[in-house]
XYZ file of C-alpha atoms in Angstrom:
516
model
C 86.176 48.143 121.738
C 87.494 46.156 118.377
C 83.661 45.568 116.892
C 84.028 47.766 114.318
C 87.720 47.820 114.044
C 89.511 47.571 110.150
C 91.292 44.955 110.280
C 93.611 45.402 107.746
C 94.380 48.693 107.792
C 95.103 48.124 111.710
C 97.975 45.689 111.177
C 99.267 48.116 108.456
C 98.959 50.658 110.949
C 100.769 48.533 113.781
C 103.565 47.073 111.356
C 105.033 50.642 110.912
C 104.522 52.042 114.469
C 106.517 48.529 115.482
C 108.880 49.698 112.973
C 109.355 53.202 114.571
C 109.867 52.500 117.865
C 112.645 49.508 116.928
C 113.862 52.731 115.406
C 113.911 55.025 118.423
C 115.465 52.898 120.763
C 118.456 51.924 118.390
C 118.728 55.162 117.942
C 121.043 55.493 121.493
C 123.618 53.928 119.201
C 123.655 55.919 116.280
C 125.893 58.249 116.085
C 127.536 56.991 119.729
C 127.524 60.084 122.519
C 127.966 59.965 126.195
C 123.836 60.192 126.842
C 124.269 61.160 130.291
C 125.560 64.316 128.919
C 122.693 66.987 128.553
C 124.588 68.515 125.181
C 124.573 64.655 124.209
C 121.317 63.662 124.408
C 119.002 66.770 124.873
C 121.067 68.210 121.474
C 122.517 65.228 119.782
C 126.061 66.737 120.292
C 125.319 69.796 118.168
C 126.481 67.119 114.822
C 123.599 67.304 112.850
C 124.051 67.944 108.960
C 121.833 69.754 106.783
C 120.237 66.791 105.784
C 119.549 65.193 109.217
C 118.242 68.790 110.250
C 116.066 69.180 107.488
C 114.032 66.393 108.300
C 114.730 67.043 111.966
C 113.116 70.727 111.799
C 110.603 69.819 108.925
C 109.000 67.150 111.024
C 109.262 69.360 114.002
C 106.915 71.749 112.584
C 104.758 69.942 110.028
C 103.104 67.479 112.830
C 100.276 65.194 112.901
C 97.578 67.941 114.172
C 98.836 69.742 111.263
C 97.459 67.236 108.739
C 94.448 66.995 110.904
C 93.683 70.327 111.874
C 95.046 72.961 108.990
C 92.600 70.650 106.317
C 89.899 70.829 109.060
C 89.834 74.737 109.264
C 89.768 74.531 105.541
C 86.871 72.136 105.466
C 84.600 74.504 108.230
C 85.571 77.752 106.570
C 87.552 77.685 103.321
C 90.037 79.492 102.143
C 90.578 81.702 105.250
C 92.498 78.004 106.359
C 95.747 78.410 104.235
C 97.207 81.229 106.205
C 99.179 78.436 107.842
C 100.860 78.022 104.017
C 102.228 82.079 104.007
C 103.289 82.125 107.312
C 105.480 78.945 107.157
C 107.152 80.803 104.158
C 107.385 84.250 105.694
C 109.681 82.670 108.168
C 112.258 81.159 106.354
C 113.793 84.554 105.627
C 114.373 85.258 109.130
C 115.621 82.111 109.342
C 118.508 82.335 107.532
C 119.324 85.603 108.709
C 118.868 85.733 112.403
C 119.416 81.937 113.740
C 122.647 80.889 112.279
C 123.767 84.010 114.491
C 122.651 82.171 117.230
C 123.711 78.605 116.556
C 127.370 80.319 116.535
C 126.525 82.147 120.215
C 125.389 79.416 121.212
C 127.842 76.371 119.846
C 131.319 79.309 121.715
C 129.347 79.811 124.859
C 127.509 76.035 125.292
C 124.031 77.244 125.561
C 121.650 75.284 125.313
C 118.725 76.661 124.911
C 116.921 80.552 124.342
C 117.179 81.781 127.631
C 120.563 80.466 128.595
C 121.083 83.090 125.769
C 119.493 85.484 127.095
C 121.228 85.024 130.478
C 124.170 85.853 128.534
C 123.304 88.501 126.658
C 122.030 90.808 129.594
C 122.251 89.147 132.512
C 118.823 89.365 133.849
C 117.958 86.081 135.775
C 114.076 87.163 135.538
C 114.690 87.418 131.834
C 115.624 84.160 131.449
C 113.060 82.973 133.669
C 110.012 84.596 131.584
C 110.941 83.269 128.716
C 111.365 79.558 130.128
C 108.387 79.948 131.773
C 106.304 80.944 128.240
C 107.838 78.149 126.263
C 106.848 75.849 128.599
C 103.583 77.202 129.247
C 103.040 77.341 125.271
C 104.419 73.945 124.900
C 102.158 71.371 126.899
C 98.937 72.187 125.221
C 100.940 72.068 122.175
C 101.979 68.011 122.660
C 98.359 67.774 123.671
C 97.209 68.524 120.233
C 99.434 66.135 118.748
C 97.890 63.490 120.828
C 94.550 64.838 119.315
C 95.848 64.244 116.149
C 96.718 60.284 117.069
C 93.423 59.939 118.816
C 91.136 60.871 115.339
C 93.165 58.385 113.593
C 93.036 55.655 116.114
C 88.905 56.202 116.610
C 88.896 56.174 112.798
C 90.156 52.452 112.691
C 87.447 51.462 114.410
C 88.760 51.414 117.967
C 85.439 52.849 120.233
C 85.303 52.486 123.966
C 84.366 54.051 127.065
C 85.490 56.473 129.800
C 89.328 56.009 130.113
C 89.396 52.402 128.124
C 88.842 54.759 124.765
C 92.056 55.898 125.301
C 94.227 53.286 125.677
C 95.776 52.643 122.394
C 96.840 56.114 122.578
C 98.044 55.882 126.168
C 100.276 52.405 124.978
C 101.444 54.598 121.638
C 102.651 57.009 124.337
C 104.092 55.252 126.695
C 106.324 53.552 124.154
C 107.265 57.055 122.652
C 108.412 58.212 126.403
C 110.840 54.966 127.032
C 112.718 56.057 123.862
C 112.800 59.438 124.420
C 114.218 58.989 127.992
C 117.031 56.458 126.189
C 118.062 58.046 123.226
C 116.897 61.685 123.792
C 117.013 63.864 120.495
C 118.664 61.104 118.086
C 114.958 58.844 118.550
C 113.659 61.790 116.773
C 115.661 62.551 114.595
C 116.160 59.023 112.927
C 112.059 58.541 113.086
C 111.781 62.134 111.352
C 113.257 59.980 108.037
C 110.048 57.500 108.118
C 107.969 60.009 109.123
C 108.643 62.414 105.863
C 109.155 59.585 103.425
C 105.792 58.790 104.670
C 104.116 61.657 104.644
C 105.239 62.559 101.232
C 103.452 59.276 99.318
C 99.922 59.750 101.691
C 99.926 63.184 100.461
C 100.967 63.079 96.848
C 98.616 59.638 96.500
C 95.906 62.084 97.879
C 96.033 65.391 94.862
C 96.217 62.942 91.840
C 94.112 59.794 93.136
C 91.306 61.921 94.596
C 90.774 64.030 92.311
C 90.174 61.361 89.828
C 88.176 59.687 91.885
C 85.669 62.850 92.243
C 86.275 64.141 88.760
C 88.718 66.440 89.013
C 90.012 69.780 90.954
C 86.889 71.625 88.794
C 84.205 69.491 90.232
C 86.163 69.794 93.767
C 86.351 73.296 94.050
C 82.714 73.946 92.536
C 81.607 71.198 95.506
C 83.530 73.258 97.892
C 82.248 76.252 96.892
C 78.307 75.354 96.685
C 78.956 74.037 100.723
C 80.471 76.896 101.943
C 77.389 78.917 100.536
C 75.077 76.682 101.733
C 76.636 77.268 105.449
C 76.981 80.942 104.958
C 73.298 81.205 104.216
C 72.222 78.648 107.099
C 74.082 81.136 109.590
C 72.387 83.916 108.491
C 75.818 85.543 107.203
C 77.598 85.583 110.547
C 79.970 82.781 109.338
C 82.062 83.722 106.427
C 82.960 80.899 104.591
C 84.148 80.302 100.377
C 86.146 79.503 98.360
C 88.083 82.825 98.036
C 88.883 85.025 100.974
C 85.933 87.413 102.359
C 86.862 91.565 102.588
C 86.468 90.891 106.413
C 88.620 87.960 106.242
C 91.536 89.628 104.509
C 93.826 91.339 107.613
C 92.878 88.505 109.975
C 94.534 86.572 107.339
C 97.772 88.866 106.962
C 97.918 89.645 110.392
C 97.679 85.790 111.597
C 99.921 84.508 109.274
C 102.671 87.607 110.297
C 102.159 86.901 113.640
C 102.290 83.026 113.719
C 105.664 83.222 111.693
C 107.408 85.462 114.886
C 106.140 82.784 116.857
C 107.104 79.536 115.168
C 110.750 79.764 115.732
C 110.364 80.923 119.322
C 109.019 77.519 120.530
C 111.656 75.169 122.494
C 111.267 72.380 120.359
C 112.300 74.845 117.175
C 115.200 76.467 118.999
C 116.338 72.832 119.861
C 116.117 71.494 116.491
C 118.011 74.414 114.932
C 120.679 74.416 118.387
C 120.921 70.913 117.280
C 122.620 71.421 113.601
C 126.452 70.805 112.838
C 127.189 74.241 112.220
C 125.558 78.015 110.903
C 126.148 76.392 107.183
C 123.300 73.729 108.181
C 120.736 76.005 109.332
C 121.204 78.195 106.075
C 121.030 75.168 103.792
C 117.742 74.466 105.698
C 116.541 78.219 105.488
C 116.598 77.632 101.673
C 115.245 73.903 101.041
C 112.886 74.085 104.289
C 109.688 75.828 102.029
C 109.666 72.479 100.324
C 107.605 71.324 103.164
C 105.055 74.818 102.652
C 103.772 72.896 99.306
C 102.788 70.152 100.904
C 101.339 71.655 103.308
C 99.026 73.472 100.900
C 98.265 69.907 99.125
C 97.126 69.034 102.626
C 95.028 72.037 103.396
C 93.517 71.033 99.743
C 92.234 67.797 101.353
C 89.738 70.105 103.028
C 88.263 70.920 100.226
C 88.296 67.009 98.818
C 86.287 66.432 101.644
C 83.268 68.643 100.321
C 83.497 67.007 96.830
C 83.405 63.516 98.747
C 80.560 64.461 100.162
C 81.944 63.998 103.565
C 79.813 64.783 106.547
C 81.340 65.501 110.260
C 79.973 67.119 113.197
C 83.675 67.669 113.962
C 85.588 69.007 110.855
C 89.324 67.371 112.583
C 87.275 63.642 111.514
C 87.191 65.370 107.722
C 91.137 64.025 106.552
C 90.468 60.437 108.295
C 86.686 60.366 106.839
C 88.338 60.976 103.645
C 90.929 58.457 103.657
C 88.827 55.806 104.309
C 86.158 56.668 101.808
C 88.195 56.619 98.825
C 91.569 54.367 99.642
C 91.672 50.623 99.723
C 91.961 49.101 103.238
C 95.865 49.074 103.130
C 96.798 52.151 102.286
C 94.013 53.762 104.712
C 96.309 51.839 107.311
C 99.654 53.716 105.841
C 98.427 56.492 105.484
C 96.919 56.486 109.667
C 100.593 55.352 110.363
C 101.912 58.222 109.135
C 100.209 60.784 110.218
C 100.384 59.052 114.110
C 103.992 59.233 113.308
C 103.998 62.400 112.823
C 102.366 62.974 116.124
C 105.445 61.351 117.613
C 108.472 63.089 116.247
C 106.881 66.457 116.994
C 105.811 65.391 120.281
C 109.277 64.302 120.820
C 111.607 67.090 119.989
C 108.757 69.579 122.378
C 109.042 67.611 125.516
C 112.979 67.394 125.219
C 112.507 71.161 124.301
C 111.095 71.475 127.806
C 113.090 69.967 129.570
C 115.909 71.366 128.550
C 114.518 74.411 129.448
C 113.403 73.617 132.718
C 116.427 71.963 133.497
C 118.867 74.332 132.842
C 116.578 77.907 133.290
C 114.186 76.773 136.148
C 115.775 74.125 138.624
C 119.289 75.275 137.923
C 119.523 78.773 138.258
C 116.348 78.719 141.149
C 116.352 75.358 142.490
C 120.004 73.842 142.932
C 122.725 76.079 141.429
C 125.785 73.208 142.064
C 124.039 70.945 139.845
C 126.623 68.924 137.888
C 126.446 68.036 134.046
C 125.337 64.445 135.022
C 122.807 65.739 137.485
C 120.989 67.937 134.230
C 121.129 64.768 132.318
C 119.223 62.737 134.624
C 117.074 65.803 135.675
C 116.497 66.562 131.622
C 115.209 62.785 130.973
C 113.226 62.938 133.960
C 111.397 65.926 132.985
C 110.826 64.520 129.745
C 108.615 61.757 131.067
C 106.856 64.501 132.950
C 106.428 66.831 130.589
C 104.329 63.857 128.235
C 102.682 62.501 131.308
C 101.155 65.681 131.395
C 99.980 66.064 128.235
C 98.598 63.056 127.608
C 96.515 63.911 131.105
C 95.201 66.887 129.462
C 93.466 64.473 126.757
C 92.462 62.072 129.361
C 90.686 64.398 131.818
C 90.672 67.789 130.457
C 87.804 69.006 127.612
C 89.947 68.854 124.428
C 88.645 72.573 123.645
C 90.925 73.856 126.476
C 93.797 72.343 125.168
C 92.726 74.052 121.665
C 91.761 77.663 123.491
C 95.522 76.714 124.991
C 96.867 75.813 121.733
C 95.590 79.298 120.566
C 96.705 81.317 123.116
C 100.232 79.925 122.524
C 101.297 81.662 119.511
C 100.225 85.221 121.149
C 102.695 83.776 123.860
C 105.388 82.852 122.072
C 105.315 86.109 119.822
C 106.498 87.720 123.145
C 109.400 87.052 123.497
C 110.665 87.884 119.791
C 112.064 90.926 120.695
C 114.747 89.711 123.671
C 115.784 86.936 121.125
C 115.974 88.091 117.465
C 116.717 92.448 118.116
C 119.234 90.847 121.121
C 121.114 89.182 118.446
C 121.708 92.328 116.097
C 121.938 95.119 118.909
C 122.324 95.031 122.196
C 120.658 98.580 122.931
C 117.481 97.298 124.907
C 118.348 96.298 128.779
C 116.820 93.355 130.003
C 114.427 94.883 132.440
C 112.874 96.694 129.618
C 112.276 93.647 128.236
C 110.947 91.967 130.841
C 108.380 94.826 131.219
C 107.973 94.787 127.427
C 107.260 90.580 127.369
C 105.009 90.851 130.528
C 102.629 93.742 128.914
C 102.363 91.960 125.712
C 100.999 88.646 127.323
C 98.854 90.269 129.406
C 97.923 92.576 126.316
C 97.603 89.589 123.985
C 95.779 86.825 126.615
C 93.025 89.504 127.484
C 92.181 90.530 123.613
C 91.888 87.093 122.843
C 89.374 86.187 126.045
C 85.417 86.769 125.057
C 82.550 85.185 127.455
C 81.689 82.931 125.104
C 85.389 81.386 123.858
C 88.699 82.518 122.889
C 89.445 84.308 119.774
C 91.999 84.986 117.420
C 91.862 88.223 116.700
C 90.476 91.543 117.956
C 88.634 94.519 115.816
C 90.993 97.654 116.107
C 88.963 100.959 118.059
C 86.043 100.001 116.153
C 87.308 100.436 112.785
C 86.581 97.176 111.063
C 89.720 95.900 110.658
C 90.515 92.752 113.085
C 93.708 92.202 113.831
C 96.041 88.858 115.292
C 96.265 89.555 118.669
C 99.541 88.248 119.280
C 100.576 90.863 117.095
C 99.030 93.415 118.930
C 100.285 92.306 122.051
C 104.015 92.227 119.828
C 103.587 96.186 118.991
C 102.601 96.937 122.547
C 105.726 94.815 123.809
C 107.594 96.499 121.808
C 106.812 99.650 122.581
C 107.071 99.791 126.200
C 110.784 97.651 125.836
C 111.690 100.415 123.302
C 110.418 103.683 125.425
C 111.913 102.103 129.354
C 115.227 100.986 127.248
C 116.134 104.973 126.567
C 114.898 105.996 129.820
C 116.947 102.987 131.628
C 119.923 102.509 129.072
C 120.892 98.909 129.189
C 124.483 98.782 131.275
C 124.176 95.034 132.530
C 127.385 92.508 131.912
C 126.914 91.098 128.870
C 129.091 88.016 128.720
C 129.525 87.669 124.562
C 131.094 89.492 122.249
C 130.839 90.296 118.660
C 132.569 87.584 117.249
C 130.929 85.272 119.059
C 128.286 85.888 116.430
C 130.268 84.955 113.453
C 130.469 81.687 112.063
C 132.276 79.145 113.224
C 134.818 78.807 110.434
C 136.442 75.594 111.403
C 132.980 73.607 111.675
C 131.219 76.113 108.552
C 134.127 74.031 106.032
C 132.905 70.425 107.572
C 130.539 68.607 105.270
């Protein structure tokens, strides 16, 4: 198992994931909360400033499989890769617009999560449960992936084995990432997210100047790039479009999946906890602004892709192309920082979404369907319980389950999640759509969106529109359809259901906006 194992860039790599978990467990006492108190520890007491939040929702979304997986598109196919850089910006607009609205619902009426919302807002139990049920659903194959994204750099230190013994480093790193999670809930996170960036930051930046002097420069690295993707193009006869630049059939796949990934980002449970998490609306706008930071590194990542060509790096699987990289052109040392981080940034991710969950299942599943009389201690223990679940389960999906199906699941999760945009962000500025409508509306656009996406041979992204030659995302398909059946039963069936808020509930919260 350790025969061909780096030495030195394994203790580097084991010196800062010691130093991380030291981190998440004295993170119960940062920041002292009652823990048994869901709002406490599945929301850090809503008392997160802009800064803690930005690092909080930065390394929420910019995760491990991130590094490993937006540079390995980039590596199989080119350019086609960086939609995941537009769509991370087209968000941030909505962002500032939309969800400080709902931090301010949210902080006057104690939700705690999107469909406790919801509940509020039209008082349709089934609602409520859809949308539980799709972040959920969307979630697990979602911590899967970042587990991928530990695994590749784990194997790339050198650990090999066999059957289940392969993945036992990865099983310890998660084991130790549950115990903190169940003790300190969203402030192990949230403290980790600091290392994590800092981290991040000098593996990335050391990466765009030191490679490219080690290869001779971005000329000689896209030209490399360029000459592969060719070469591939002409191997598969034309049927795989890959370059440099964007191909004409490549260009409203690219709009389209970088449109419809943005509706979905913010959707997710561990995104609506992160922002549900902030001080005050203030935070979340501060964060709407500074937050695209994060989109340029994420393009110096995807860039690593094309390093990879120049490098003359060869992988059967392109998600080995970042760690192959690392350890052809950095020293020992930094190979093992540079591993650290991006496992770390499996973690934080990993454990923001499994709180996420459980929140939601807590409070929207058992709750409302299971044990009404619950009491606030009850959802605690319930909450941390779930947590522990909820990462049980994905790291089972690595252990016995093809990683492709957690990838087909991954993919299928943003068509998902893009479903149930229109009961959260149109239910925040109007109140005209009932909730039955959009139940209809969510259930037609999954089906809609799951069936596009199935072929007999795998899942896809996108779907060619009534033979015209233009593909489209088909979570945004399934969106328009959604849409338009919500829109069309909402005038037939005009929406006269208790709604519980009001209009000022909407408006910030001037006492907390003024805080610091």
């Amino acid at each position: 198992m350790t025969l061909h194992l780096n030495w030195t860039a394994t203790a580097v790599f084991i010196f800062f994931f010691l130093l991380v978990t030291v981190l998440g467990f004295v993170a119960a006492h940062w920041r002292r909360g009652d823990l048994t108190d869901l709002n406490e520890w599945g929301l850090g007491g809503r008392n997160f400033g802009p800064w803690i939040s930005w690092f909080l929702i930065g390394g929420d979304l910019y995760t491990a499989y991130t590094v490993i997986a937006v540079p390995a598109v980039v590596y199989a196919i080119g350019a086609f890769g960086f939609f995941a850089v537009p769509y991370t910006i087209i968000i941030y607009p909505l962002l500032f617009i939309a969800f400080p609205r709902l931090w301010n619902v949210a902080r006057r009426k104690n939700y705690l999560t999107a469909s406790d919302y919801l509940l509020g807002r039209y008082d349709n139990r089934w609602l409520e449960l859809a949308v539980a049920f799709t972040g959920i659903l969307a979630t697990m194959p979602y911590i899967a992936l970042q587990l991928v994204g530990m695994e590749k750099v784990i194997q790339a230190l050198g650990f090999h084995g066999e059957g289940l013994w392969s993945h036992l480093p990865l099983s310890l790193a998660f084991l130790i990432l549950a115990l903190y999670t169940y003790r300190s809930g969203l402030r192990a996170p949230a403290m980790i997210a600091f290392v994590k960036d800092i981290m991040i930051y000098i593996f990335v930046i050391a990466a765009v100047i030191i490679v490219p002097m080690k290869l001779g420069g971005y000329g000689v690295i896209f030209d490399s790039a360029k000459a592969a993707f060719a070469q591939k193009t002409a191997a598969s006869g034309g049927k795989i479009a890959a370059g440099v630049l964007l191909a004409p059939q490549q260009i409203w796949p690219f709009i389209t999946l970088a449109l419809g990934s943005a509706m979905a980002l913010f959707m997710y449970p561990h995104s609506m906890t992160a922002i549900l998490a902030a001080r005050n609306a203030r935070s979340i706008r501060v964060n709407a602004i500074a937050l695209p930071a994060y989109s340029i590194i994420l393009g110096l990542i995807a860039l690593m892709g094309l390093m990879a060509h120049a490098a003359g790096i060869k992988v059967s699987d392109p998600q080995n192309a970042v760690p192959q990289l690392l350890l052809a052109i950095f020293p020992d040392w930094f190979v093992g920082f540079a591993f650290a981080a991006i496992a770390i940034g499996a973690l934080v991710p990993a454990a923001v979404m499994s709180i996420g969950a459980a929140n939601t299942f807590t409070r929207n599943i058992w709750k409302p369907f299971i044990h009404p009389q619950m009491t606030a201690q009850e959802e605690a223990v319930l909450a941390k319980l779930m947590s522990l679940v909820v990462k049980l389960g994905a790291l089972a999906f690595i252990l016995f389950v093809p990683t492709k199906f957690a990838l087909d699941l991954q993919l299928l999760g943003g068509v998902w999640m893009s479903q149930i945009f229109p009961a959260i962000i149109f239910g925040l500025f109007t109140r005209w759509f009932s909730g039955w409508a959009l139940v209809c509306g969510w259930a037609v656009g999954m089906v809609l969106g799951t069936a596009l996406a199935w072929t007999p041979a795998a899942w896809v992204p996108v779907h060619t529109l009534f033979g015209s030659g233009i593909a489209v995302y088909n979570g945004l398909i399934g969106l328009v359809a959604n849409i338009l059946v919500a829109t069309l039963l909402s005038a037939v069936l005009p929406n006269k259901a208790h709604d519980e808020t009001c209009a000022d509930d909407y408006e910030d919260y001037a006492k907390s906006d003024a805080a610091p």
